[in-house]
PDB file of C-alpha atoms in Angstrom:
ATOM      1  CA  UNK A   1     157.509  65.896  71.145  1.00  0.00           C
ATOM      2  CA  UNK A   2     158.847  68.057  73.678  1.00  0.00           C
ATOM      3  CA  UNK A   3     157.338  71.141  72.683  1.00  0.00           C
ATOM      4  CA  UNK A   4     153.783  69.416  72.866  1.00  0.00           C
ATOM      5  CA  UNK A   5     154.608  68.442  76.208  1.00  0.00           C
ATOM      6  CA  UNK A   6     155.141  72.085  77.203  1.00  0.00           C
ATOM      7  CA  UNK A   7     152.395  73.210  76.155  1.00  0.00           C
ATOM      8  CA  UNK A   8     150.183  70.136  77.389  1.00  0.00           C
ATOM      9  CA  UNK A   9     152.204  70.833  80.754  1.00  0.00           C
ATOM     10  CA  UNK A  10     151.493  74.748  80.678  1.00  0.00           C
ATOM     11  CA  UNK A  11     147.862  74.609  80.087  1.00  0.00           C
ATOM     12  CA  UNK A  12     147.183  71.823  82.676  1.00  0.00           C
ATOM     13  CA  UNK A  13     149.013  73.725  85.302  1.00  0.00           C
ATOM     14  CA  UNK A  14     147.281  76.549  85.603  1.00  0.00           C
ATOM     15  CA  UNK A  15     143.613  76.886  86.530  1.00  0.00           C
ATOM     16  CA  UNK A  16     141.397  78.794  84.441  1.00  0.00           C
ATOM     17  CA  UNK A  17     141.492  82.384  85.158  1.00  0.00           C
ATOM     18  CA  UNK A  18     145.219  82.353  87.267  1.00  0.00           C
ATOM     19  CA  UNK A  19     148.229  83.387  86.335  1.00  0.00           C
ATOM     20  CA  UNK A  20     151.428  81.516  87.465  1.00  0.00           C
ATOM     21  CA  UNK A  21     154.437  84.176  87.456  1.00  0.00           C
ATOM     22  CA  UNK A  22     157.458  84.298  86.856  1.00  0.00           C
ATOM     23  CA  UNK A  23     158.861  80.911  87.935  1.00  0.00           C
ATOM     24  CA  UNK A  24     162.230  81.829  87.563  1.00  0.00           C
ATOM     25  CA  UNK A  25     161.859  84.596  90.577  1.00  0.00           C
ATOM     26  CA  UNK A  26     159.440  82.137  92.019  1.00  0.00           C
ATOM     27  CA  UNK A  27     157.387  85.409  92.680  1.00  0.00           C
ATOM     28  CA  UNK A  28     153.186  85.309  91.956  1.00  0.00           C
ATOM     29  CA  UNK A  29     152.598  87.319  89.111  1.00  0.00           C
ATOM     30  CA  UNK A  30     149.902  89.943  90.459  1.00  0.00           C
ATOM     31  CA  UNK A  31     146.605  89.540  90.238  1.00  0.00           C
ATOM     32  CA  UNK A  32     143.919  91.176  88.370  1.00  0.00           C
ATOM     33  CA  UNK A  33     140.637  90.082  89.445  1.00  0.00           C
ATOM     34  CA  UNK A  34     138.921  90.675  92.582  1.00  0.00           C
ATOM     35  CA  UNK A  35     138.964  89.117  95.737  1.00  0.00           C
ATOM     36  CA  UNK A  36     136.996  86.267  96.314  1.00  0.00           C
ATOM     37  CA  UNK A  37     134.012  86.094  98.629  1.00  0.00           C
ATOM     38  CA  UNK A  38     134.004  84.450 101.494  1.00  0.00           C
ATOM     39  CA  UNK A  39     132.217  80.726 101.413  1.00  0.00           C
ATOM     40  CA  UNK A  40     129.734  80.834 104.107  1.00  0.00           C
ATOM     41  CA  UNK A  41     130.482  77.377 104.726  1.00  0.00           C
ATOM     42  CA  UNK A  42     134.176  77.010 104.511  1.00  0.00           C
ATOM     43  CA  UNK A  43     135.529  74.001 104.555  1.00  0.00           C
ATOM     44  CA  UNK A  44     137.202  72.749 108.127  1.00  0.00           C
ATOM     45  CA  UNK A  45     139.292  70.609 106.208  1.00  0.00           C
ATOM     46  CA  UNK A  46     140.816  73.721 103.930  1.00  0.00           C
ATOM     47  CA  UNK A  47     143.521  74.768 105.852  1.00  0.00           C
ATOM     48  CA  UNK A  48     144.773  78.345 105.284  1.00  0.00           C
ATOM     49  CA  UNK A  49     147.837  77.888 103.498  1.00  0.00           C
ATOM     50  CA  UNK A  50     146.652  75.253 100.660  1.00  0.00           C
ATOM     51  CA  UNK A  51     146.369  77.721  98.052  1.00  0.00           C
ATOM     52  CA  UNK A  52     149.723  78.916  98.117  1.00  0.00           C
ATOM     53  CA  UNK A  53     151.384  75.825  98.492  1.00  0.00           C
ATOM     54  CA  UNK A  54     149.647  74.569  95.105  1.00  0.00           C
ATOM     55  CA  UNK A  55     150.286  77.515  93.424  1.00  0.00           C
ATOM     56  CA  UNK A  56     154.372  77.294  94.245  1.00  0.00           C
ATOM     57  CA  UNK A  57     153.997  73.013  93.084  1.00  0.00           C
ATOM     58  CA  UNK A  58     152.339  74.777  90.112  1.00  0.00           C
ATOM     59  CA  UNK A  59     155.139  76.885  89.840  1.00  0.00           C
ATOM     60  CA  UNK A  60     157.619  74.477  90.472  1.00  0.00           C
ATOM     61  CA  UNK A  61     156.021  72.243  87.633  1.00  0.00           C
ATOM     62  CA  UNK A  62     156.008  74.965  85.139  1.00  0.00           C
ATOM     63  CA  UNK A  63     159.720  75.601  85.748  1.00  0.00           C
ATOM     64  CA  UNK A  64     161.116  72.083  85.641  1.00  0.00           C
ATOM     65  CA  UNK A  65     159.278  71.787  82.257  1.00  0.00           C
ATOM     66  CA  UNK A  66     160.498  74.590  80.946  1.00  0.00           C
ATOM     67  CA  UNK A  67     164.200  73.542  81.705  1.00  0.00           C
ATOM     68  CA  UNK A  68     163.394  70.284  80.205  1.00  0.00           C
ATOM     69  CA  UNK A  69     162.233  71.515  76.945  1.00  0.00           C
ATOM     70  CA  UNK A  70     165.206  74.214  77.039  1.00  0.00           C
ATOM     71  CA  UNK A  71     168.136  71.732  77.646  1.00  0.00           C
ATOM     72  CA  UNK A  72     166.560  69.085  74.737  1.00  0.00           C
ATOM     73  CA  UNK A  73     167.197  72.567  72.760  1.00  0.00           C
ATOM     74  CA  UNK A  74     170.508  72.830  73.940  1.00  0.00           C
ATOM     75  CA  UNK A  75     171.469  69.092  73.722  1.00  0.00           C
ATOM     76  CA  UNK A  76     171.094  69.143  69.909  1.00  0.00           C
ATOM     77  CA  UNK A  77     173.560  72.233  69.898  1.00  0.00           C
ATOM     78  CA  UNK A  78     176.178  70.444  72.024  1.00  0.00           C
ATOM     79  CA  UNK A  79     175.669  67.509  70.434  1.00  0.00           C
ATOM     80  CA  UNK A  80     174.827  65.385  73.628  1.00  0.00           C
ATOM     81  CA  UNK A  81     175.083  61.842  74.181  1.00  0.00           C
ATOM     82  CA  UNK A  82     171.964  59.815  75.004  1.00  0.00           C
ATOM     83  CA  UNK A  83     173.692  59.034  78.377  1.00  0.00           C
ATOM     84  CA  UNK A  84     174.370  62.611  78.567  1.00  0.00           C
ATOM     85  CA  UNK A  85     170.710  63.963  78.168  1.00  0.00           C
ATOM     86  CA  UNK A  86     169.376  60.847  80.020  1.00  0.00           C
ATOM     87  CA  UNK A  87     171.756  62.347  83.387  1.00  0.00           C
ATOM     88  CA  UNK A  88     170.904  65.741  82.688  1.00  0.00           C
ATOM     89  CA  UNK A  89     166.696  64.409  82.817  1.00  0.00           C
ATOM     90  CA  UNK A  90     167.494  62.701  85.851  1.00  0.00           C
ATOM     91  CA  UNK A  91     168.544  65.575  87.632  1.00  0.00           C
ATOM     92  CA  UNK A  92     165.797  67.759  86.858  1.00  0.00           C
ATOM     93  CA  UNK A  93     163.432  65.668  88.046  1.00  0.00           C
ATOM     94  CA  UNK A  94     164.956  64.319  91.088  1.00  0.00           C
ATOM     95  CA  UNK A  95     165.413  67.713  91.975  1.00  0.00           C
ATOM     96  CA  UNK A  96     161.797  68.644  91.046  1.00  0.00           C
ATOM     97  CA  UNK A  97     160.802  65.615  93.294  1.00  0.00           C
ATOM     98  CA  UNK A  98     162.662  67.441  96.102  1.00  0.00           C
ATOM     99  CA  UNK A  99     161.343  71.023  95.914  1.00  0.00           C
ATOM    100  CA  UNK A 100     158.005  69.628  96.101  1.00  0.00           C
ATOM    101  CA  UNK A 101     158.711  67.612  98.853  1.00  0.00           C
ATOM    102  CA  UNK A 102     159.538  71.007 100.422  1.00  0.00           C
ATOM    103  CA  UNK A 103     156.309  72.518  99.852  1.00  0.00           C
ATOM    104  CA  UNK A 104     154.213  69.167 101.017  1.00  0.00           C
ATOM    105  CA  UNK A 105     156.345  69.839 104.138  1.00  0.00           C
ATOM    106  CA  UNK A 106     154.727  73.045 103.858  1.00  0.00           C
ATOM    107  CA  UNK A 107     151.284  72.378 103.566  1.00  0.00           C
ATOM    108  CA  UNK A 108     148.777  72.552 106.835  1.00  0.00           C
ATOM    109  CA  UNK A 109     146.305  70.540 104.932  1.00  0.00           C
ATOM    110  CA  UNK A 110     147.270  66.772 105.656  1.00  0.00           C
ATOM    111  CA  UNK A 111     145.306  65.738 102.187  1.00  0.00           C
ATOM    112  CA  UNK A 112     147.140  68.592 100.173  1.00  0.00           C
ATOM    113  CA  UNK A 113     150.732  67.386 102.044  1.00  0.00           C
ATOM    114  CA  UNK A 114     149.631  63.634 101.335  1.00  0.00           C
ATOM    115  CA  UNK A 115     148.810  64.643  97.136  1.00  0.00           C
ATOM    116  CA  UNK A 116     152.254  66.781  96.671  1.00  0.00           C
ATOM    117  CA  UNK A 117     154.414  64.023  98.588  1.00  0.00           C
ATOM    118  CA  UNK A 118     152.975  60.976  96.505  1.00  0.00           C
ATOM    119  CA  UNK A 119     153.333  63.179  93.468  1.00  0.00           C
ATOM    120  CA  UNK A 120     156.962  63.915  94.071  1.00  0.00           C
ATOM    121  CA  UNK A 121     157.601  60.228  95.066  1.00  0.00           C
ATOM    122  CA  UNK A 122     155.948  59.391  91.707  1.00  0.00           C
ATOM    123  CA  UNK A 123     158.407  62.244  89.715  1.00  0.00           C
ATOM    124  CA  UNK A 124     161.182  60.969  92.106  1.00  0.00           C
ATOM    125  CA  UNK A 125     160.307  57.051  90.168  1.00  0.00           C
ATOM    126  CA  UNK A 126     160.822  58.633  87.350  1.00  0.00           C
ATOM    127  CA  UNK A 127     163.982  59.942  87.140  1.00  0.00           C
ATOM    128  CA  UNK A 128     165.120  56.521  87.991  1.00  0.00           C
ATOM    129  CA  UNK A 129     163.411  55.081  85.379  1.00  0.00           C
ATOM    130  CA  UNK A 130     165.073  53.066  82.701  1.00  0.00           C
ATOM    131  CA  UNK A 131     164.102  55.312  79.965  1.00  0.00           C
ATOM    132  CA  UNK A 132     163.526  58.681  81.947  1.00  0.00           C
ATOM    133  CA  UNK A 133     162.021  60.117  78.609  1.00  0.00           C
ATOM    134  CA  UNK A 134     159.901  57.703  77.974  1.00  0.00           C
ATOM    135  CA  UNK A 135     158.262  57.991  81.814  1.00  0.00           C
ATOM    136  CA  UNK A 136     157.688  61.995  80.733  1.00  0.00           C
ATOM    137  CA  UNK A 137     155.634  61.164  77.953  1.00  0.00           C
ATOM    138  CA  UNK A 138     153.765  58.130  79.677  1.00  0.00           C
ATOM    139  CA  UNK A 139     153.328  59.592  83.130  1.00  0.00           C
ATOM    140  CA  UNK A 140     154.676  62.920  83.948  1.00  0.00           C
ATOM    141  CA  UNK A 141     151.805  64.701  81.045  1.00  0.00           C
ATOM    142  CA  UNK A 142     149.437  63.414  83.510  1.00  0.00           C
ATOM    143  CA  UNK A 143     150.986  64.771  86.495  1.00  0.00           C
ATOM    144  CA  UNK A 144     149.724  68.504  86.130  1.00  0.00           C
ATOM    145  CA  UNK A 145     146.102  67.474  85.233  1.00  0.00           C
ATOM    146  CA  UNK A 146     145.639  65.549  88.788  1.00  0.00           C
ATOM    147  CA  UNK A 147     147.300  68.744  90.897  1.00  0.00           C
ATOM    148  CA  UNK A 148     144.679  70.970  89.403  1.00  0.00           C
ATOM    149  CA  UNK A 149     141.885  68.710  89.930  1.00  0.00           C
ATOM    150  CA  UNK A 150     142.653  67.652  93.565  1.00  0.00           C
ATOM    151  CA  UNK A 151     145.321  70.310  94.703  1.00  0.00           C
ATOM    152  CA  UNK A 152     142.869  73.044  95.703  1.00  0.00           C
ATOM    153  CA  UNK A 153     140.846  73.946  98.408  1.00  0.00           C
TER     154      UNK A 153
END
């Protein structure tokens, strides 16, 4: 189950064509295609640091998954309790919730800052949900689908 949700996560993350990095250095991994040409009608809403700041959520998505599908790994070796890997769920997500906070914070684009807060006040629900796993599987696989729809310019 958790592997699936990787992957699902993984591929909805990233938009077709980018490359996400290394999210443990939090560092873009470098780019291979050309730059893109200028719109000749950009859009006044766009403002100039959008891209990055859905690129880092992206990042920041990509990351907290990974650590959730490593430490169900791990629980089965350390023979965790339910409470235990129910806590350790909690945390990642609540502190998910928080980094992207930090980058809606970020964001000059009032629609982009609007998207990442209610999106980390949704994650933020979920890690005090009742069943924390059962919120991944109903609502977080949606999550990543949504930011690359509407979190771009």
């Amino acid at each position: 189950l958790l592997a699936a949700l990787f992957a699902a996560l993984l591929a909805g993350c990233q938009a077709p064509g980018t490359e996400s990095g290394d999210p443990a250095t939090n560092e873009p991994a470098p780019s291979t295609t050309t730059a893109p040409t200028p719109s000749t009608s950009p859009s006044p809403v766009t403002a100039a640091n959008t891209v990055e700041v859905c690129q880092a959520v992206d990042r920041l998505i990509i990351a907290a998954s990974r650590k959730i599908s490593a430490d169900s790994a791990a629980a089965t070796e350390r023979e965790l309790t339910g409470e235990q890997i129910t806590a350790q769920l909690r945390r990642t997500l609540a502190k998910l919730a928080d980094q992207m906070r930090g980058e809606a914070r970020r964001a000059q684009d009032r629609e982009i800052r609007t998207l990442v807060t209610s999106t980390a006040d949704r994650i933020d629900r979920g890690s005090r949900a009742a069943r924390p796993t059962a919120w991944l599987d109903d609502t977080f696989t949606g999550i990543p689908a949504v930011l690359m729809r509407d979190c771009r310019p």
